[in-house]
Each structure stands twice: as structure tokens, then as C-alpha cells.
């Protein structure tokens, strides 16, 4: 079983293998054969929502108070 | 000068003493330089002018040495024995009849130059030279190739001694998955409905099995359950050789190059085992076999096969499958053929009546030293297993597969890695985990990221 991704690669679900769309790649050839056999891959998962401002601050290791201090906002 | 007919009764007393004295002089000088007459036949004299003993025939002095062998305890002074008489050495004569000149008549093995001479220095042998023993050269050996091929990288099988095991790091595989790589470059290829269950490991049971001479690694298989194969079933140990690596053999045309296949095996099941060489499409097959007698089981044994090159068929010379090399562990009648040791159309793995190793529960099979080398010369012989440094072996394998622990950064910290070597094709990647993605992935490297940065156990596969 396969799943499409946001890019050109294919995700093989049984082992989470990330298969490039290279005609010389054996796994991709197997995927093409799988398609020729009449199968259909699962759609790509929805793109993750862009991170919120709070999430961006958290990823940067900052708090709202830290940001206020940096900007001189009391 | 004496007259050996004298003295006579008619001799005068004045001549009598002279006639006797002249004879005494001849005897004292051992007839050396004598011009005496009426010398008795078979008289022996010393001829100081030529340093020879001679014998009087009644009319002339002849060589005493032509008739009699003269033994001597030693010879001092000049060792010149004059001109030796040439002796013809018969073909096949390996006695010590060797001429003392600088030329040795070559008869025994140099049949192509029989009747001529091989100089001890210089000269050219225009035919083949077969050496039954060790060829020892005090100087350099200058040669254009081995068996009609190059000296190095003759073996087109990669990891033929199973020294590299990136897939399992030497751990046992309890049931090898069909068509999966049980170790680098090697597959256990199942086809048909009845596969079987086979355990495998690098150096499996080495304490019991032991190592064949000059090898430190092998791969061992044990059959978990007996399988009754149907006509469509087949199982074989397989390596698919990349077309680029055998392109110079030019298989498929009239001027293509023959090959030699050799390996060491040990099996617990007697019978006839099939070996096959095939193309990518499996529509050309060369099937040969080897027999394991009941008395030869559980013994490391070396076998070799000469594979004449196919002059027809489709043989890829790019990064696809060039040649398949297969060793059958059993197949149904659909994969068996009565036509062996010649190229035939179709997909065949073993001769008719070949053993089904998978039909015996607990059967074992061990394999190493697999070599597939060019043999363009009709007199080509199997050479010792080519054993490059481990780093080279590993690099050859990493063109098709490698694993590595890599840091995968978050979206704003893409991490980039070069593959250890240029890979055969853009590889399939595993180990990235959730929300893994790549900014770039090709045969040369990867630039990847994921939502949450992590150190990941990655694998990259561009297997054939």
C-alpha cells in the first residue's frame, strides 16, 4: 500500500519508506507495476497548518514576556 | 721409426739391436707421434697432439673414446671435453638428457615449437606454456592480463564472501523474506505460491560448520519447514549484477566474452543442484549443475563452471540488471530443463530432476567465495577469490544500500549529507519517521528535514 506525498515522492506505508520518483529506482518500478495492476494510492495528507505565533515563539525557546522585553514593550 | 715385423731370423746382428731399440722407443712413448710400420692391429697409443687415446685398426688410428667409456675419478686443469655430440630428446622425455650448451631442446611441453630450440635467454615462445608446478620468477612478470581479462576487479560478484552485512550486522534472520536482501547484494528469490521458511545468518553455526580455507566469512541457511514444491515454485540464491559492471563482456553479440563462475558450498542434502545464468528479462537461461553425493554432504567443496557467452538476447549494459546469477535450492518442473550447458530461451533454474533442498526440514546450505570472472582465453582457469580491502568491499555495496545514523533537522534547519559513494539510482529512504521530507534527494546525497528534529537511523536503498 502506498500514499502520495506533497512532493513527487511516494510513501510506502508498510515500512514508511520514502520512494523517489526515479524510474531507475526498483521500489518506484514496483510502485508503477502496482499502479498498472489497477491499484490506487492513498491521497497525500493535508499540508500541516502554518505554525501560530505562539508555536513559533515556543520553537524559538521564547515566551511572550521575553519578546516584550526584547522589543522594549512593557 | 720401428718396423714391428723386425727383428727377423734374417736380421743381421748389426741391425738387431737397433730394431729392438726402436720398438722400445715406441713403447716408452706409447706410440705418441710414431711413424713406425707394421704396428699390430688393436695397438693403443696416446696422441699428445690432440690429447686422445687412440686405437690402431690395422690401417688408421681411430678414437678409442668412440668405443670405450673412460672413467675418471677426477679431472684437473681444463675441463673442456671438446665438442659434445648432440643428443635428440624424444617427445615426453623428461630425463636428464640436457645439452650442455646454452640451448635446450624443447620437446616435452613446448609442442608448438617441437624441433626448434628454446634459448635460456631471450627468444619468444609462440605457443602456450603450461606449467604443472609453481611458476617462480626471480624478476618481474610482464603480462597483458589474466584469463583474457584485467588483473584487478575481475570478480563481478559483489560481496561474494559475505563479509559485508549492513542489513543485519551479523544477526540471525529467523525467516528470510521473499526477494528481500538477506545480506548486501544477495537475495533469496522465491517465486510461485509456495515459498518456504528459511533461517539465515552470516557465519551461521560457524563453530560446527567451520570455515573453508582462506575464508573468514560465509552465509548459512537452514530450512525451517519442509516444503513440497509445485511445478510453478522456485527458490534460489540470487545476485543481480549491474549492467555497467559487465558491459565490457558484450554479451549478446558474436564477440562477447566467456566467463567462469566458481564458489564454495557445503550442504546437508545430496543430489543435483542447479546453477543458472540469466538476463534481466529472464528470457535467456544457461543452466548447469553440480552433483553432491551422499558421501560428500556436510563438506566444504569448491565447484567451477565455464559459461560460454551468449551471442544473442537482450543484455542491459546500463544501471539496470545486467546478468542474474542464481543457485537453485529447488524448483518445480516449470523451471527445470533437460537442455543444460547451453543457452536456451526461457526462464529455467535447474536441470530436470534437480534436488529440492527446501523439501528437507532442517536442511543446511552454506555458501562463500562466489566469483564470476571473465574468461576470454580458451585456456582460462579459475583464479583465487579476489579479496579487496574491506573498505573497498563496503564501498561497492554502498552503491546499492547503506545505513547511517543522521540528524534530521526541523523545517528551518535542513541537514545535508553526501552518500558514501554515488548510488546506482535515487535511493528509497527509510527511518525518517513522521512528517519526514526532503529538500533534495538524488544519487549523490540528501537534504532532509522533519517537523521535530531528531537523530534518526536511516537507510538508503538503490538495489537492483
PDB file of C-alpha atoms in Angstrom, chain B residues 97-381:
ATOM      1  CA  UNK B  97      69.425 -35.637 -21.136  1.00  0.00           C
ATOM      2  CA  UNK B  98      70.002 -31.930 -21.317  1.00  0.00           C
ATOM      3  CA  UNK B  99      72.561 -30.459 -23.646  1.00  0.00           C
ATOM      4  CA  UNK B 100      75.423 -28.598 -22.002  1.00  0.00           C
ATOM      5  CA  UNK B 101      75.187 -25.702 -24.424  1.00  0.00           C
ATOM      6  CA  UNK B 102      73.059 -22.593 -23.832  1.00  0.00           C
ATOM      7  CA  UNK B 103      70.245 -24.151 -25.810  1.00  0.00           C
ATOM      8  CA  UNK B 104      67.819 -26.688 -24.519  1.00  0.00           C
ATOM      9  CA  UNK B 105      65.802 -28.616 -26.972  1.00  0.00           C
ATOM     10  CA  UNK B 106      62.165 -28.009 -26.070  1.00  0.00           C
ATOM     11  CA  UNK B 107      60.143 -31.113 -26.631  1.00  0.00           C
ATOM     12  CA  UNK B 108      58.223 -32.102 -23.556  1.00  0.00           C
ATOM     13  CA  UNK B 109      55.641 -29.349 -23.162  1.00  0.00           C
ATOM     14  CA  UNK B 110      56.516 -26.864 -25.851  1.00  0.00           C
ATOM     15  CA  UNK B 111      54.917 -28.966 -28.527  1.00  0.00           C
ATOM     16  CA  UNK B 112      54.157 -25.975 -30.684  1.00  0.00           C
ATOM     17  CA  UNK B 113      57.874 -25.387 -31.172  1.00  0.00           C
ATOM     18  CA  UNK B 114      58.945 -29.030 -31.347  1.00  0.00           C
ATOM     19  CA  UNK B 115      62.020 -29.389 -33.464  1.00  0.00           C
ATOM     20  CA  UNK B 116      63.257 -25.923 -32.643  1.00  0.00           C
ATOM     21  CA  UNK B 117      65.152 -24.661 -29.628  1.00  0.00           C
ATOM     22  CA  UNK B 118      64.280 -22.502 -26.655  1.00  0.00           C
ATOM     23  CA  UNK B 119      67.109 -20.211 -25.646  1.00  0.00           C
ATOM     24  CA  UNK B 120      67.823 -19.840 -21.963  1.00  0.00           C
ATOM     25  CA  UNK B 121      67.949 -16.097 -22.516  1.00  0.00           C
ATOM     26  CA  UNK B 122      65.769 -14.107 -24.857  1.00  0.00           C
ATOM     27  CA  UNK B 123      63.636 -15.636 -27.551  1.00  0.00           C
ATOM     28  CA  UNK B 124      59.880 -15.955 -27.823  1.00  0.00           C
ATOM     29  CA  UNK B 125      57.548 -18.852 -27.192  1.00  0.00           C
ATOM     30  CA  UNK B 126      54.945 -18.583 -29.888  1.00  0.00           C
ATOM     31  CA  UNK B 127      52.591 -21.197 -28.407  1.00  0.00           C
ATOM     32  CA  UNK B 128      51.104 -21.827 -24.975  1.00  0.00           C
ATOM     33  CA  UNK B 129      53.275 -22.596 -21.972  1.00  0.00           C
ATOM     34  CA  UNK B 130      51.745 -24.940 -19.415  1.00  0.00           C
ATOM     35  CA  UNK B 131      53.423 -25.146 -16.040  1.00  0.00           C
ATOM     36  CA  UNK B 132      52.327 -28.050 -13.910  1.00  0.00           C
ATOM     37  CA  UNK B 133      54.033 -26.769 -10.796  1.00  0.00           C
ATOM     38  CA  UNK B 134      54.668 -23.381  -9.290  1.00  0.00           C
ATOM     39  CA  UNK B 135      55.898 -20.736 -11.682  1.00  0.00           C
ATOM     40  CA  UNK B 136      58.649 -18.873  -9.884  1.00  0.00           C
ATOM     41  CA  UNK B 137      60.056 -15.714 -11.368  1.00  0.00           C
ATOM     42  CA  UNK B 138      63.128 -14.011  -9.979  1.00  0.00           C
ATOM     43  CA  UNK B 139      62.225 -10.873 -11.909  1.00  0.00           C
ATOM     44  CA  UNK B 140      59.049  -9.140 -12.934  1.00  0.00           C
ATOM     45  CA  UNK B 141      56.253 -10.902 -14.746  1.00  0.00           C
ATOM     46  CA  UNK B 142      55.007  -8.739 -17.585  1.00  0.00           C
ATOM     47  CA  UNK B 143      51.632  -9.809 -18.925  1.00  0.00           C
ATOM     48  CA  UNK B 144      48.695  -8.122 -20.566  1.00  0.00           C
ATOM     49  CA  UNK B 145      46.005  -9.739 -18.429  1.00  0.00           C
ATOM     50  CA  UNK B 146      44.643 -12.759 -16.631  1.00  0.00           C
ATOM     51  CA  UNK B 147      42.404 -15.216 -18.448  1.00  0.00           C
ATOM     52  CA  UNK B 148      41.863 -12.601 -21.114  1.00  0.00           C
ATOM     53  CA  UNK B 149      40.704 -10.026 -18.560  1.00  0.00           C
ATOM     54  CA  UNK B 150      42.173  -7.452 -16.232  1.00  0.00           C
ATOM     55  CA  UNK B 151      44.240  -8.271 -13.159  1.00  0.00           C
ATOM     56  CA  UNK B 152      42.069  -6.434 -10.646  1.00  0.00           C
ATOM     57  CA  UNK B 153      38.315  -6.267 -10.126  1.00  0.00           C
ATOM     58  CA  UNK B 154      37.888  -9.439 -12.143  1.00  0.00           C
ATOM     59  CA  UNK B 155      35.084 -10.658  -9.903  1.00  0.00           C
ATOM     60  CA  UNK B 156      31.765  -9.156 -10.963  1.00  0.00           C
ATOM     61  CA  UNK B 157      30.032 -10.604  -7.914  1.00  0.00           C
ATOM     62  CA  UNK B 158      29.965  -8.074  -5.078  1.00  0.00           C
ATOM     63  CA  UNK B 159      30.262  -9.397  -1.527  1.00  0.00           C
ATOM     64  CA  UNK B 160      30.962 -12.901  -2.808  1.00  0.00           C
ATOM     65  CA  UNK B 161      32.403 -13.893   0.552  1.00  0.00           C
ATOM     66  CA  UNK B 162      29.502 -12.344   2.508  1.00  0.00           C
ATOM     67  CA  UNK B 163      31.903 -10.237   4.563  1.00  0.00           C
ATOM     68  CA  UNK B 164      29.589  -7.214   4.395  1.00  0.00           C
ATOM     69  CA  UNK B 165      26.262  -7.393   6.232  1.00  0.00           C
ATOM     70  CA  UNK B 166      24.854  -3.884   6.539  1.00  0.00           C
ATOM     71  CA  UNK B 167      21.327  -5.274   6.554  1.00  0.00           C
ATOM     72  CA  UNK B 168      21.558  -7.399   9.683  1.00  0.00           C
ATOM     73  CA  UNK B 169      25.004  -6.768  11.188  1.00  0.00           C
ATOM     74  CA  UNK B 170      25.537 -10.491  11.544  1.00  0.00           C
ATOM     75  CA  UNK B 171      22.281 -11.142  13.395  1.00  0.00           C
ATOM     76  CA  UNK B 172      20.246 -14.222  12.615  1.00  0.00           C
ATOM     77  CA  UNK B 173      17.196 -13.864  10.348  1.00  0.00           C
ATOM     78  CA  UNK B 174      14.622 -16.357  11.524  1.00  0.00           C
ATOM     79  CA  UNK B 175      12.620 -16.309   8.288  1.00  0.00           C
ATOM     80  CA  UNK B 176      14.123 -14.592   5.280  1.00  0.00           C
ATOM     81  CA  UNK B 177      11.544 -12.531   3.426  1.00  0.00           C
ATOM     82  CA  UNK B 178      10.956 -13.403  -0.196  1.00  0.00           C
ATOM     83  CA  UNK B 179      13.035 -11.274  -2.577  1.00  0.00           C
ATOM     84  CA  UNK B 180      14.424  -9.280   0.341  1.00  0.00           C
ATOM     85  CA  UNK B 181      18.152  -8.822   0.630  1.00  0.00           C
ATOM     86  CA  UNK B 182      19.334 -11.161   3.355  1.00  0.00           C
ATOM     87  CA  UNK B 183      22.734  -9.509   3.181  1.00  0.00           C
ATOM     88  CA  UNK B 184      24.394  -6.989   0.932  1.00  0.00           C
ATOM     89  CA  UNK B 185      23.801  -7.694  -2.767  1.00  0.00           C
ATOM     90  CA  UNK B 186      22.246 -11.117  -2.113  1.00  0.00           C
ATOM     91  CA  UNK B 187      18.597 -12.128  -2.296  1.00  0.00           C
ATOM     92  CA  UNK B 188      16.732 -15.302  -1.541  1.00  0.00           C
ATOM     93  CA  UNK B 189      14.418 -15.268  -4.503  1.00  0.00           C
ATOM     94  CA  UNK B 190      11.083 -17.020  -4.153  1.00  0.00           C
ATOM     95  CA  UNK B 191       8.650 -17.425  -6.988  1.00  0.00           C
ATOM     96  CA  UNK B 192       5.388 -19.336  -7.102  1.00  0.00           C
ATOM     97  CA  UNK B 193       2.867 -19.846  -4.386  1.00  0.00           C
ATOM     98  CA  UNK B 194       4.924 -21.995  -2.027  1.00  0.00           C
ATOM     99  CA  UNK B 195       7.807 -20.054  -0.673  1.00  0.00           C
ATOM    100  CA  UNK B 196       9.013 -21.697   2.451  1.00  0.00           C
ATOM    101  CA  UNK B 197      10.607 -20.532   5.642  1.00  0.00           C
ATOM    102  CA  UNK B 198      14.358 -20.291   5.751  1.00  0.00           C
ATOM    103  CA  UNK B 199      16.612 -19.072   8.521  1.00  0.00           C
ATOM    104  CA  UNK B 200      19.843 -17.348   7.602  1.00  0.00           C
ATOM    105  CA  UNK B 201      22.877 -15.704   9.131  1.00  0.00           C
ATOM    106  CA  UNK B 202      26.368 -14.615   8.312  1.00  0.00           C
ATOM    107  CA  UNK B 203      28.707 -17.361   9.626  1.00  0.00           C
ATOM    108  CA  UNK B 204      25.714 -19.384  10.853  1.00  0.00           C
ATOM    109  CA  UNK B 205      26.857 -22.184  13.182  1.00  0.00           C
ATOM    110  CA  UNK B 206      30.484 -21.424  12.447  1.00  0.00           C
ATOM    111  CA  UNK B 207      31.586 -23.465  15.448  1.00  0.00           C
ATOM    112  CA  UNK B 208      30.164 -26.587  13.821  1.00  0.00           C
ATOM    113  CA  UNK B 209      30.488 -25.753  10.166  1.00  0.00           C
ATOM    114  CA  UNK B 210      33.976 -24.298  10.183  1.00  0.00           C
ATOM    115  CA  UNK B 211      35.445 -22.042   7.575  1.00  0.00           C
ATOM    116  CA  UNK B 212      36.741 -23.107   4.190  1.00  0.00           C
ATOM    117  CA  UNK B 213      40.410 -22.459   3.690  1.00  0.00           C
ATOM    118  CA  UNK B 214      41.350 -18.823   3.061  1.00  0.00           C
ATOM    119  CA  UNK B 215      37.894 -17.512   4.005  1.00  0.00           C
ATOM    120  CA  UNK B 216      36.703 -15.794   7.142  1.00  0.00           C
ATOM    121  CA  UNK B 217      33.037 -15.411   6.300  1.00  0.00           C
ATOM    122  CA  UNK B 218      30.213 -17.270   4.607  1.00  0.00           C
ATOM    123  CA  UNK B 219      26.413 -17.209   4.683  1.00  0.00           C
ATOM    124  CA  UNK B 220      24.444 -20.108   6.088  1.00  0.00           C
ATOM    125  CA  UNK B 221      20.837 -21.172   5.581  1.00  0.00           C
ATOM    126  CA  UNK B 222      18.685 -23.643   7.500  1.00  0.00           C
ATOM    127  CA  UNK B 223      15.309 -24.785   6.242  1.00  0.00           C
ATOM    128  CA  UNK B 224      12.705 -24.293   8.977  1.00  0.00           C
ATOM    129  CA  UNK B 225       9.993 -26.443   7.412  1.00  0.00           C
ATOM    130  CA  UNK B 226       9.839 -28.966   4.596  1.00  0.00           C
ATOM    131  CA  UNK B 227       8.105 -27.611   1.508  1.00  0.00           C
ATOM    132  CA  UNK B 228       6.559 -29.696  -1.252  1.00  0.00           C
ATOM    133  CA  UNK B 229       7.101 -27.527  -4.288  1.00  0.00           C
ATOM    134  CA  UNK B 230       4.532 -27.287  -7.046  1.00  0.00           C
ATOM    135  CA  UNK B 231       5.516 -27.090 -10.696  1.00  0.00           C
ATOM    136  CA  UNK B 232       5.479 -23.277 -10.581  1.00  0.00           C
ATOM    137  CA  UNK B 233       7.538 -22.885  -7.399  1.00  0.00           C
ATOM    138  CA  UNK B 234      11.166 -21.912  -7.373  1.00  0.00           C
ATOM    139  CA  UNK B 235      13.626 -20.673  -4.796  1.00  0.00           C
ATOM    140  CA  UNK B 236      17.180 -19.641  -5.409  1.00  0.00           C
ATOM    141  CA  UNK B 237      20.040 -17.640  -4.006  1.00  0.00           C
ATOM    142  CA  UNK B 238      20.489 -14.754  -6.363  1.00  0.00           C
ATOM    143  CA  UNK B 239      22.728 -11.836  -7.161  1.00  0.00           C
ATOM    144  CA  UNK B 240      21.773  -9.386  -9.868  1.00  0.00           C
ATOM    145  CA  UNK B 241      24.850  -7.786 -11.431  1.00  0.00           C
ATOM    146  CA  UNK B 242      24.556  -4.207 -12.604  1.00  0.00           C
ATOM    147  CA  UNK B 243      24.837  -3.833 -16.371  1.00  0.00           C
ATOM    148  CA  UNK B 244      27.624  -1.259 -16.168  1.00  0.00           C
ATOM    149  CA  UNK B 245      29.854  -3.786 -14.391  1.00  0.00           C
ATOM    150  CA  UNK B 246      29.612  -6.402 -17.134  1.00  0.00           C
ATOM    151  CA  UNK B 247      29.148  -4.116 -20.122  1.00  0.00           C
ATOM    152  CA  UNK B 248      32.662  -4.858 -21.355  1.00  0.00           C
ATOM    153  CA  UNK B 249      31.755  -8.524 -21.676  1.00  0.00           C
ATOM    154  CA  UNK B 250      29.487  -7.507 -24.553  1.00  0.00           C
ATOM    155  CA  UNK B 251      27.027 -10.320 -24.005  1.00  0.00           C
ATOM    156  CA  UNK B 252      24.502 -10.593 -26.788  1.00  0.00           C
ATOM    157  CA  UNK B 253      26.878 -10.178 -29.738  1.00  0.00           C
ATOM    158  CA  UNK B 254      29.269 -12.505 -31.547  1.00  0.00           C
ATOM    159  CA  UNK B 255      32.429 -11.099 -29.978  1.00  0.00           C
ATOM    160  CA  UNK B 256      31.215 -11.381 -26.403  1.00  0.00           C
ATOM    161  CA  UNK B 257      33.380 -12.690 -23.581  1.00  0.00           C
ATOM    162  CA  UNK B 258      33.086 -16.044 -21.815  1.00  0.00           C
ATOM    163  CA  UNK B 259      33.033 -16.245 -18.018  1.00  0.00           C
ATOM    164  CA  UNK B 260      33.978 -18.537 -15.184  1.00  0.00           C
ATOM    165  CA  UNK B 261      31.689 -18.991 -12.191  1.00  0.00           C
ATOM    166  CA  UNK B 262      33.122 -20.554  -9.057  1.00  0.00           C
ATOM    167  CA  UNK B 263      32.155 -20.844  -5.398  1.00  0.00           C
ATOM    168  CA  UNK B 264      32.489 -22.894  -2.231  1.00  0.00           C
ATOM    169  CA  UNK B 265      29.476 -24.612  -0.738  1.00  0.00           C
ATOM    170  CA  UNK B 266      28.529 -27.047   1.977  1.00  0.00           C
ATOM    171  CA  UNK B 267      25.141 -28.756   2.110  1.00  0.00           C
ATOM    172  CA  UNK B 268      23.453 -31.416   4.184  1.00  0.00           C
ATOM    173  CA  UNK B 269      21.313 -32.670   1.303  1.00  0.00           C
ATOM    174  CA  UNK B 270      22.720 -34.791  -1.512  1.00  0.00           C
ATOM    175  CA  UNK B 271      21.529 -34.525  -5.086  1.00  0.00           C
ATOM    176  CA  UNK B 272      21.956 -32.455  -8.223  1.00  0.00           C
ATOM    177  CA  UNK B 273      21.875 -28.690  -7.695  1.00  0.00           C
ATOM    178  CA  UNK B 274      21.042 -26.260 -10.464  1.00  0.00           C
ATOM    179  CA  UNK B 275      23.036 -23.144 -11.288  1.00  0.00           C
ATOM    180  CA  UNK B 276      21.680 -20.678 -13.804  1.00  0.00           C
ATOM    181  CA  UNK B 277      22.784 -17.513 -15.536  1.00  0.00           C
ATOM    182  CA  UNK B 278      20.015 -15.293 -16.887  1.00  0.00           C
ATOM    183  CA  UNK B 279      19.346 -11.879 -18.308  1.00  0.00           C
ATOM    184  CA  UNK B 280      17.173  -9.152 -16.792  1.00  0.00           C
ATOM    185  CA  UNK B 281      14.041 -10.261 -18.593  1.00  0.00           C
ATOM    186  CA  UNK B 282      14.519 -13.906 -17.583  1.00  0.00           C
ATOM    187  CA  UNK B 283      14.033 -14.928 -21.202  1.00  0.00           C
ATOM    188  CA  UNK B 284      17.564 -16.269 -21.720  1.00  0.00           C
ATOM    189  CA  UNK B 285      18.938 -19.024 -19.473  1.00  0.00           C
ATOM    190  CA  UNK B 286      22.119 -21.049 -19.192  1.00  0.00           C
ATOM    191  CA  UNK B 287      21.571 -23.942 -16.805  1.00  0.00           C
ATOM    192  CA  UNK B 288      24.328 -26.097 -15.430  1.00  0.00           C
ATOM    193  CA  UNK B 289      24.608 -28.212 -12.301  1.00  0.00           C
ATOM    194  CA  UNK B 290      26.792 -29.906  -9.725  1.00  0.00           C
ATOM    195  CA  UNK B 291      26.261 -33.231  -8.012  1.00  0.00           C
ATOM    196  CA  UNK B 292      26.577 -33.735  -4.276  1.00  0.00           C
ATOM    197  CA  UNK B 293      26.915 -37.409  -3.448  1.00  0.00           C
ATOM    198  CA  UNK B 294      25.802 -38.885  -0.147  1.00  0.00           C
ATOM    199  CA  UNK B 295      29.418 -39.152   0.887  1.00  0.00           C
ATOM    200  CA  UNK B 296      30.098 -35.506   0.125  1.00  0.00           C
ATOM    201  CA  UNK B 297      27.424 -33.890   2.275  1.00  0.00           C
ATOM    202  CA  UNK B 298      28.419 -31.555   5.088  1.00  0.00           C
ATOM    203  CA  UNK B 299      31.784 -30.918   3.475  1.00  0.00           C
ATOM    204  CA  UNK B 300      33.082 -27.648   2.096  1.00  0.00           C
ATOM    205  CA  UNK B 301      33.511 -28.205  -1.630  1.00  0.00           C
ATOM    206  CA  UNK B 302      34.681 -25.957  -4.452  1.00  0.00           C
ATOM    207  CA  UNK B 303      32.961 -26.022  -7.837  1.00  0.00           C
ATOM    208  CA  UNK B 304      33.519 -24.084 -11.044  1.00  0.00           C
ATOM    209  CA  UNK B 305      31.732 -23.689 -14.335  1.00  0.00           C
ATOM    210  CA  UNK B 306      32.754 -22.225 -17.653  1.00  0.00           C
ATOM    211  CA  UNK B 307      29.944 -20.097 -19.035  1.00  0.00           C
ATOM    212  CA  UNK B 308      30.146 -19.543 -22.785  1.00  0.00           C
ATOM    213  CA  UNK B 309      28.968 -16.084 -23.661  1.00  0.00           C
ATOM    214  CA  UNK B 310      25.533 -15.714 -25.213  1.00  0.00           C
ATOM    215  CA  UNK B 311      25.702 -14.214 -28.670  1.00  0.00           C
ATOM    216  CA  UNK B 312      22.032 -13.299 -28.770  1.00  0.00           C
ATOM    217  CA  UNK B 313      19.435 -11.910 -26.390  1.00  0.00           C
ATOM    218  CA  UNK B 314      18.900  -8.620 -24.614  1.00  0.00           C
ATOM    219  CA  UNK B 315      21.580  -7.839 -22.035  1.00  0.00           C
ATOM    220  CA  UNK B 316      21.482  -4.427 -20.367  1.00  0.00           C
ATOM    221  CA  UNK B 317      24.733  -2.517 -20.151  1.00  0.00           C
ATOM    222  CA  UNK B 318      23.498   0.371 -18.018  1.00  0.00           C
ATOM    223  CA  UNK B 319      22.481   0.744 -14.374  1.00  0.00           C
ATOM    224  CA  UNK B 320      19.793  -1.889 -14.752  1.00  0.00           C
ATOM    225  CA  UNK B 321      20.144  -5.643 -14.261  1.00  0.00           C
ATOM    226  CA  UNK B 322      22.956  -6.877 -16.494  1.00  0.00           C
ATOM    227  CA  UNK B 323      23.237 -10.535 -15.505  1.00  0.00           C
ATOM    228  CA  UNK B 324      21.464 -12.708 -12.923  1.00  0.00           C
ATOM    229  CA  UNK B 325      23.498 -15.395 -11.176  1.00  0.00           C
ATOM    230  CA  UNK B 326      21.353 -17.974  -9.398  1.00  0.00           C
ATOM    231  CA  UNK B 327      21.903 -21.079  -7.321  1.00  0.00           C
ATOM    232  CA  UNK B 328      18.727 -23.138  -7.032  1.00  0.00           C
ATOM    233  CA  UNK B 329      17.566 -24.595  -3.749  1.00  0.00           C
ATOM    234  CA  UNK B 330      14.713 -26.305  -5.516  1.00  0.00           C
ATOM    235  CA  UNK B 331      12.205 -25.618  -8.247  1.00  0.00           C
ATOM    236  CA  UNK B 332       9.203 -27.205  -9.887  1.00  0.00           C
ATOM    237  CA  UNK B 333       9.145 -28.679 -13.336  1.00  0.00           C
ATOM    238  CA  UNK B 334       8.232 -25.340 -14.928  1.00  0.00           C
ATOM    239  CA  UNK B 335      11.707 -24.037 -14.072  1.00  0.00           C
ATOM    240  CA  UNK B 336      13.550 -27.239 -14.953  1.00  0.00           C
ATOM    241  CA  UNK B 337      15.041 -28.084 -18.329  1.00  0.00           C
ATOM    242  CA  UNK B 338      16.636 -31.100 -19.964  1.00  0.00           C
ATOM    243  CA  UNK B 339      18.828 -28.768 -22.011  1.00  0.00           C
ATOM    244  CA  UNK B 340      21.840 -27.968 -19.900  1.00  0.00           C
ATOM    245  CA  UNK B 341      25.203 -26.348 -20.544  1.00  0.00           C
ATOM    246  CA  UNK B 342      23.915 -24.315 -23.454  1.00  0.00           C
ATOM    247  CA  UNK B 343      21.925 -21.122 -23.834  1.00  0.00           C
ATOM    248  CA  UNK B 344      18.195 -21.544 -24.258  1.00  0.00           C
ATOM    249  CA  UNK B 345      15.209 -19.244 -24.388  1.00  0.00           C
ATOM    250  CA  UNK B 346      13.004 -19.056 -21.312  1.00  0.00           C
ATOM    251  CA  UNK B 347      13.274 -18.871 -17.547  1.00  0.00           C
ATOM    252  CA  UNK B 348      14.992 -22.000 -16.204  1.00  0.00           C
ATOM    253  CA  UNK B 349      16.893 -22.559 -12.984  1.00  0.00           C
ATOM    254  CA  UNK B 350      17.877 -26.209 -12.758  1.00  0.00           C
ATOM    255  CA  UNK B 351      18.177 -29.413 -14.771  1.00  0.00           C
ATOM    256  CA  UNK B 352      15.398 -31.952 -14.858  1.00  0.00           C
ATOM    257  CA  UNK B 353      15.343 -33.976 -11.667  1.00  0.00           C
ATOM    258  CA  UNK B 354      17.329 -31.497  -9.601  1.00  0.00           C
ATOM    259  CA  UNK B 355      17.113 -31.775  -5.837  1.00  0.00           C
ATOM    260  CA  UNK B 356      14.563 -29.739  -3.859  1.00  0.00           C
ATOM    261  CA  UNK B 357      16.632 -28.642  -0.874  1.00  0.00           C
ATOM    262  CA  UNK B 358      13.594 -26.962   0.669  1.00  0.00           C
ATOM    263  CA  UNK B 359      11.909 -30.364   0.753  1.00  0.00           C
ATOM    264  CA  UNK B 360      14.036 -31.383   3.735  1.00  0.00           C
ATOM    265  CA  UNK B 361      13.272 -29.866   7.136  1.00  0.00           C
ATOM    266  CA  UNK B 362      16.431 -28.854   8.953  1.00  0.00           C
ATOM    267  CA  UNK B 363      18.491 -28.909   5.755  1.00  0.00           C
ATOM    268  CA  UNK B 364      21.501 -26.618   5.796  1.00  0.00           C
ATOM    269  CA  UNK B 365      23.356 -24.867   2.998  1.00  0.00           C
ATOM    270  CA  UNK B 366      26.438 -22.696   3.298  1.00  0.00           C
ATOM    271  CA  UNK B 367      27.976 -20.548   0.590  1.00  0.00           C
ATOM    272  CA  UNK B 368      31.038 -18.360   0.122  1.00  0.00           C
ATOM    273  CA  UNK B 369      33.747 -17.378  -2.354  1.00  0.00           C
ATOM    274  CA  UNK B 370      31.356 -16.704  -5.204  1.00  0.00           C
ATOM    275  CA  UNK B 371      33.335 -15.399  -8.145  1.00  0.00           C
ATOM    276  CA  UNK B 372      32.170 -14.568 -11.654  1.00  0.00           C
ATOM    277  CA  UNK B 373      35.125 -13.548 -13.781  1.00  0.00           C
ATOM    278  CA  UNK B 374      35.919 -13.051 -17.452  1.00  0.00           C
ATOM    279  CA  UNK B 375      37.455 -15.980 -19.283  1.00  0.00           C
ATOM    280  CA  UNK B 376      38.126 -14.707 -22.744  1.00  0.00           C
ATOM    281  CA  UNK B 377      41.059 -17.065 -23.203  1.00  0.00           C
ATOM    282  CA  UNK B 378      40.138 -20.631 -24.101  1.00  0.00           C
ATOM    283  CA  UNK B 379      42.757 -21.818 -21.615  1.00  0.00           C
ATOM    284  CA  UNK B 380      41.438 -19.616 -18.805  1.00  0.00           C
ATOM    285  CA  UNK B 381      41.476 -21.150 -15.345  1.00  0.00           C
TER     286      UNK B 381
END
